[in-house]
PDB file of C-alpha atoms in Angstrom:
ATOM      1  CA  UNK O 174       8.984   8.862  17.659  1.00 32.00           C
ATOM      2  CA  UNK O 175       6.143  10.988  19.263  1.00 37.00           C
ATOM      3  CA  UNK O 176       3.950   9.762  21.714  1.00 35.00           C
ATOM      4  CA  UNK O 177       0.393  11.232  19.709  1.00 44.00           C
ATOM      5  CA  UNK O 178      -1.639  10.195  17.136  1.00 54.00           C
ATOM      6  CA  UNK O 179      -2.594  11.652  13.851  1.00 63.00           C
ATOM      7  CA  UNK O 180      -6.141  11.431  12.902  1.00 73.00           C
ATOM      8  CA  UNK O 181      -7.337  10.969   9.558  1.00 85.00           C
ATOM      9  CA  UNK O 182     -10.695  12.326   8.507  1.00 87.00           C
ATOM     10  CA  UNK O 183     -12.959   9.067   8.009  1.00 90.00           C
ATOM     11  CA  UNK O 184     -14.268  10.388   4.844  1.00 93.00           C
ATOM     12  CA  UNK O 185     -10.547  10.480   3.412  1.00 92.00           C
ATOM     13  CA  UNK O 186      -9.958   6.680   5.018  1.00 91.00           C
ATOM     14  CA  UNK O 187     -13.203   5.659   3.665  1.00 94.00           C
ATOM     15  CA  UNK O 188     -12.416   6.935   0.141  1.00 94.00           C
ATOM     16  CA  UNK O 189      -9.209   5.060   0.157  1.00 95.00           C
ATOM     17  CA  UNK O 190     -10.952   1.957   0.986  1.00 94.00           C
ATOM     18  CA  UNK O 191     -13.647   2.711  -1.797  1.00 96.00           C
ATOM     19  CA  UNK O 192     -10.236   3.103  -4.319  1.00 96.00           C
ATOM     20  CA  UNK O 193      -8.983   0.205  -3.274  1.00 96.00           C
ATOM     21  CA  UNK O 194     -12.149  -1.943  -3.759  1.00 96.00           C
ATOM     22  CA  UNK O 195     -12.081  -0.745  -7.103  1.00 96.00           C
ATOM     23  CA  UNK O 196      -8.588  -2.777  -8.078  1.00 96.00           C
ATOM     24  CA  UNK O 197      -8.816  -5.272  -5.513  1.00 94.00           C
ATOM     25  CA  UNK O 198     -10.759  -7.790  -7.703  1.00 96.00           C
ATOM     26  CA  UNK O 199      -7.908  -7.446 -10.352  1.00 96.00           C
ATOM     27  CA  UNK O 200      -4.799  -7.008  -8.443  1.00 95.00           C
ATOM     28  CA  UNK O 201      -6.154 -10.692  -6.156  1.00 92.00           C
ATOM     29  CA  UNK O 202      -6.474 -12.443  -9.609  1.00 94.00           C
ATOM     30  CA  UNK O 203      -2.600 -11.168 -10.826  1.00 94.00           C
ATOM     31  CA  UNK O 204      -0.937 -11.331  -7.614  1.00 92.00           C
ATOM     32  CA  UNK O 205      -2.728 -15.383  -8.031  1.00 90.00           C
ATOM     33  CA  UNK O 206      -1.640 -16.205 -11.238  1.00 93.00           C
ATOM     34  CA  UNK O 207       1.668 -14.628 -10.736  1.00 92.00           C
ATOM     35  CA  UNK O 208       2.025 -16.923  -7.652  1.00 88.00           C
ATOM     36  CA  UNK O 209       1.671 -20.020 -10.078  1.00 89.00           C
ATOM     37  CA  UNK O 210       4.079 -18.498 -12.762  1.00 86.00           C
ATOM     38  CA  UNK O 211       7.249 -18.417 -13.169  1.00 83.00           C
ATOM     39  CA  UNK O 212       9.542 -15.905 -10.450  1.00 78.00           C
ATOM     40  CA  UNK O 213      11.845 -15.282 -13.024  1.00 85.00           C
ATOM     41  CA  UNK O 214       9.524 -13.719 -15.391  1.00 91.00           C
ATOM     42  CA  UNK O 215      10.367  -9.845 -16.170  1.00 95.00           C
ATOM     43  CA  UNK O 216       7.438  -7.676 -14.357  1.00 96.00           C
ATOM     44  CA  UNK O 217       6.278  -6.018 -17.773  1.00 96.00           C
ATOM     45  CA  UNK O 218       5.347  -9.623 -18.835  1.00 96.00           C
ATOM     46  CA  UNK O 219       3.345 -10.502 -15.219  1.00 96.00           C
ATOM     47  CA  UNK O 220      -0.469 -10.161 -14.826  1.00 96.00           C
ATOM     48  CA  UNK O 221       0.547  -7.310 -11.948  1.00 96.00           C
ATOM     49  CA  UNK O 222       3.195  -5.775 -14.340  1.00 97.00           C
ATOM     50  CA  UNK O 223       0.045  -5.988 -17.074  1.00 97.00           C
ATOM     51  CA  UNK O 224      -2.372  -4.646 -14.482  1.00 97.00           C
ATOM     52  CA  UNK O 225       0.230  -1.670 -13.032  1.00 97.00           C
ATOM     53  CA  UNK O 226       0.811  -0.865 -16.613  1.00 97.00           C
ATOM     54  CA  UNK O 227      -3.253  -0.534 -17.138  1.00 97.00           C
ATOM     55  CA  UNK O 228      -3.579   1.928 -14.876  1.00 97.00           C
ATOM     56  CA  UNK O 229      -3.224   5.608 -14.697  1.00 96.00           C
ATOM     57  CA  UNK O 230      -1.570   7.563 -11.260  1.00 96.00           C
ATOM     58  CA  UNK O 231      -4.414   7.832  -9.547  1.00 96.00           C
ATOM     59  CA  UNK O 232      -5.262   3.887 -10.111  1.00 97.00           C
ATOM     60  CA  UNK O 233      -1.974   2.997  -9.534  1.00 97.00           C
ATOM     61  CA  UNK O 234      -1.358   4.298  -6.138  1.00 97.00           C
ATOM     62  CA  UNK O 235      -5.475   2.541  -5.397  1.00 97.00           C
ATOM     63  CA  UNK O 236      -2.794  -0.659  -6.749  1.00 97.00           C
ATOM     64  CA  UNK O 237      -0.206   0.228  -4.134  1.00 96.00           C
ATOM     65  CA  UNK O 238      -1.859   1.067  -1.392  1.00 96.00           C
ATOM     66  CA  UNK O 239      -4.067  -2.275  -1.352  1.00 95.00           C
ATOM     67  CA  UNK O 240      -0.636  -4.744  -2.048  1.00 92.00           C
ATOM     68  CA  UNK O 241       0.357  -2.640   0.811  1.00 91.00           C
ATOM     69  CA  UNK O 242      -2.200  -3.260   3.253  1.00 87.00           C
ATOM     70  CA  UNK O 243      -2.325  -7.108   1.593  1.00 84.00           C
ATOM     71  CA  UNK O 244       1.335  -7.532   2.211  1.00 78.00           C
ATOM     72  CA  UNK O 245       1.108  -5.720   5.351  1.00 73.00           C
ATOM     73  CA  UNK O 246      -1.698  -8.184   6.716  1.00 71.00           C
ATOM     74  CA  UNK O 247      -1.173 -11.734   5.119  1.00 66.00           C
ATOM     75  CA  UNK O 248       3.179 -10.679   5.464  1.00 56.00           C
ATOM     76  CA  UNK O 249       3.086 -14.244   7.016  1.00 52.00           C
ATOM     77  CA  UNK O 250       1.994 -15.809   3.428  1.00 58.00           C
ATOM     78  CA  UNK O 251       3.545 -16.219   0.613  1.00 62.00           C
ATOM     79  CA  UNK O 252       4.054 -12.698  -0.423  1.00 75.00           C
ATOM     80  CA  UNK O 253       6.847 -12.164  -2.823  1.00 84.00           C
ATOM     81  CA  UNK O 254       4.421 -11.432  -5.756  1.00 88.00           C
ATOM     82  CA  UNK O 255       3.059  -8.972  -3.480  1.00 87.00           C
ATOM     83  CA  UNK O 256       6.094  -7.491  -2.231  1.00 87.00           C
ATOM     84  CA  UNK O 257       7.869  -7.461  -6.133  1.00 91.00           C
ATOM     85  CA  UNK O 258       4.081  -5.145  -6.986  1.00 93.00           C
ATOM     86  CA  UNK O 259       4.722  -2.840  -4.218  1.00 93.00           C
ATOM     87  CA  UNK O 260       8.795  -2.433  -5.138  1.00 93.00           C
ATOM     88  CA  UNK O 261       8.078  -2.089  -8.635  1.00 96.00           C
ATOM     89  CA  UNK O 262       5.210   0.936  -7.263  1.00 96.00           C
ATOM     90  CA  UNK O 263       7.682   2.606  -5.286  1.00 96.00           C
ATOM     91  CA  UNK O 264      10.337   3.127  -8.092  1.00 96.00           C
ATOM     92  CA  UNK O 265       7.812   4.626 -10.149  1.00 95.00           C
ATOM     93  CA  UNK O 266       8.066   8.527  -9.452  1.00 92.00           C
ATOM     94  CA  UNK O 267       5.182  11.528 -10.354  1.00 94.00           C
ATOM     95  CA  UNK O 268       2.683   9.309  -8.992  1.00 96.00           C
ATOM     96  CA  UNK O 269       0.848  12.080  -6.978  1.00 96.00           C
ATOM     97  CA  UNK O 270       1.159  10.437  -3.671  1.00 97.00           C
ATOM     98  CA  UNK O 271      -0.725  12.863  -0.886  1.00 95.00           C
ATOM     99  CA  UNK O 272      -0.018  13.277   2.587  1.00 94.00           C
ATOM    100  CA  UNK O 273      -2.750  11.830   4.030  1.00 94.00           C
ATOM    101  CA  UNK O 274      -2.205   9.315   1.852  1.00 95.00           C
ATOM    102  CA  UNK O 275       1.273   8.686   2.961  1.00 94.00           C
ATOM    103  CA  UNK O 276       0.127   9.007   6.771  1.00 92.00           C
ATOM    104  CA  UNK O 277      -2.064   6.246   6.046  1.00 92.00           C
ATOM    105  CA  UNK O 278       0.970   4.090   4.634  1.00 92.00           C
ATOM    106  CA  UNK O 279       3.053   4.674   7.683  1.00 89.00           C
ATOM    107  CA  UNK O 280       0.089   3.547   9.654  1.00 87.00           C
ATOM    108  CA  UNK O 281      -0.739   0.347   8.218  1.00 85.00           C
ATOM    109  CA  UNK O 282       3.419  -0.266   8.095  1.00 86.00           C
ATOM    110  CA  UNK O 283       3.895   0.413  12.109  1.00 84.00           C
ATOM    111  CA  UNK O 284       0.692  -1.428  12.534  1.00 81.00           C
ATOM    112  CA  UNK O 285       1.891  -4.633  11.210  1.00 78.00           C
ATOM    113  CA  UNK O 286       5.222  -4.890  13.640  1.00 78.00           C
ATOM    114  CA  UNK O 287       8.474  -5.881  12.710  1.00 78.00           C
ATOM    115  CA  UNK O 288       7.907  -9.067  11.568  1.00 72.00           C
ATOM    116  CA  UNK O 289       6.976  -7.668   8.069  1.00 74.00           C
ATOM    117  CA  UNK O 290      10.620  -6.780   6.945  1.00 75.00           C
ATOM    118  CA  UNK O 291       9.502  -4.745   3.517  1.00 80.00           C
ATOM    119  CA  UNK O 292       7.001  -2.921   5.516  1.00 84.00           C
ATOM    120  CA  UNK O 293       8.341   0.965   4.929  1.00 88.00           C
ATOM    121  CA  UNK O 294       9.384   0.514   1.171  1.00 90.00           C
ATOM    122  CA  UNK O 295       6.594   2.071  -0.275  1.00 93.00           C
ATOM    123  CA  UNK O 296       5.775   4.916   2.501  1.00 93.00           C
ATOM    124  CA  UNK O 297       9.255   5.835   1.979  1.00 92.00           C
ATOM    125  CA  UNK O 298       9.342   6.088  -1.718  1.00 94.00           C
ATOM    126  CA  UNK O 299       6.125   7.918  -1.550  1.00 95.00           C
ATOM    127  CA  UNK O 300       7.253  10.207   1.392  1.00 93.00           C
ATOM    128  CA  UNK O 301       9.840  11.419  -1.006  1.00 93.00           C
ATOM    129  CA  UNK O 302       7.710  12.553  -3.558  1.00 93.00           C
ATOM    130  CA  UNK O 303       5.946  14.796  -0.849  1.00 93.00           C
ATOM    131  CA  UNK O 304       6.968  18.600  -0.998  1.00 90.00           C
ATOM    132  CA  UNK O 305      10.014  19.512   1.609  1.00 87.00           C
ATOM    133  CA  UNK O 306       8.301  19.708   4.729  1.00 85.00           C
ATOM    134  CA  UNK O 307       4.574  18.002   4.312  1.00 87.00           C
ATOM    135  CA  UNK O 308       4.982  15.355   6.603  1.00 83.00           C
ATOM    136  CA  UNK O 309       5.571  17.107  10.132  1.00 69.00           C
ATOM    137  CA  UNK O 310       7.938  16.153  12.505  1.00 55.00           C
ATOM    138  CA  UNK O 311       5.475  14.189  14.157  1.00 53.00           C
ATOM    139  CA  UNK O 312       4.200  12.229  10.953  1.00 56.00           C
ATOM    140  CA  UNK O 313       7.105   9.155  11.763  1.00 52.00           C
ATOM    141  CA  UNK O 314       4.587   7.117  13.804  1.00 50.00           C
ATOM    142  CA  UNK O 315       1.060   5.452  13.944  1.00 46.00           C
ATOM    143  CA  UNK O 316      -2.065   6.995  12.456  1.00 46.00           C
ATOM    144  CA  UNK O 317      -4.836   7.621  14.221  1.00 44.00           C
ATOM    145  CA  UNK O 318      -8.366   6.384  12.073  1.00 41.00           C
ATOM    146  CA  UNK O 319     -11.949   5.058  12.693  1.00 43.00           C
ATOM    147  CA  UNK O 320     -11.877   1.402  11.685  1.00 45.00           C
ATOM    148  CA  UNK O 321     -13.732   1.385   8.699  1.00 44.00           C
ATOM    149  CA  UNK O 322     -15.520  -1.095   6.069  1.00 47.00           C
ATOM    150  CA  UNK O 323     -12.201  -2.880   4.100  1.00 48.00           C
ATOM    151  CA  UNK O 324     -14.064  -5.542   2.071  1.00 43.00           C
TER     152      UNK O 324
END
């Protein structure tokens, strides 16, 4: 663990939030109505498997990074919808996942403590799809950003 912070440019964290508004609407409603459906129900045939399956790269990590940061902040809640969408994210490879991007993912995954036990499952998977060597050594803790606008 280092002792510094990384600090995200606040246009880059401000265009993630701006992605994330843009699903947030539609992954709220699924991750709802998959609450009140059945558990056993195969993902492809959820309202987040229909939604994840809507959406091209780009929209899909928008998807996965805001059920992580959900997860992340309501982990308390009943999450398991929440935590099957971002599971079902992180086994899905080529999705273009950046660096800054998976900075950001760390962040919000040591920001929410220990109590949230599926907190690293998609920063991982996504770390692994970075080129050898784009997270430096120092990239294994917190993230360093400007609070910005979230809803």
């Amino acid at each position: 663990m280092r002792s510094g912070r990384i600090r995200l440019d606040r246009a880059v964290v401000q265009s993630f939030y701006d992605r994330m508004r843009v699903v947030a609407p539609a992954a709220y409603g699924a991750i709802e109505r998959d609450r009140a459906d059945d558990p056993g129900r195969a993902f492809a045939e959820t309202a987040c498997g229909r939604l994840a399956g809507s959406l091209d790269p780009a929209g899909l990590r928008a998807l996965g990074m805001w059920a992580h940061h959900w997860c992340m902040r309501f982990y308390d809640d009943d999450t398991r919808v929440g935590v099957r969408l971002v599971r079902e994210i992180a086994g899905r490879a080529g999705l273009g996942w950046t660096v800054d991007e998976v900075r950001w993912l760390l962040d919000q995954s040591y920001a929410a403590g220990p109590a949230a036990a599926h907190r690293f499952v998609l920063p991982r998977a996504a770390a692994a799809e970075l080129p050898a060597g784009a997270l430096s050594e120092g990239d294994d803790g917190p993230v360093e950003f400007p609070r910005l606008l979230a809803g």
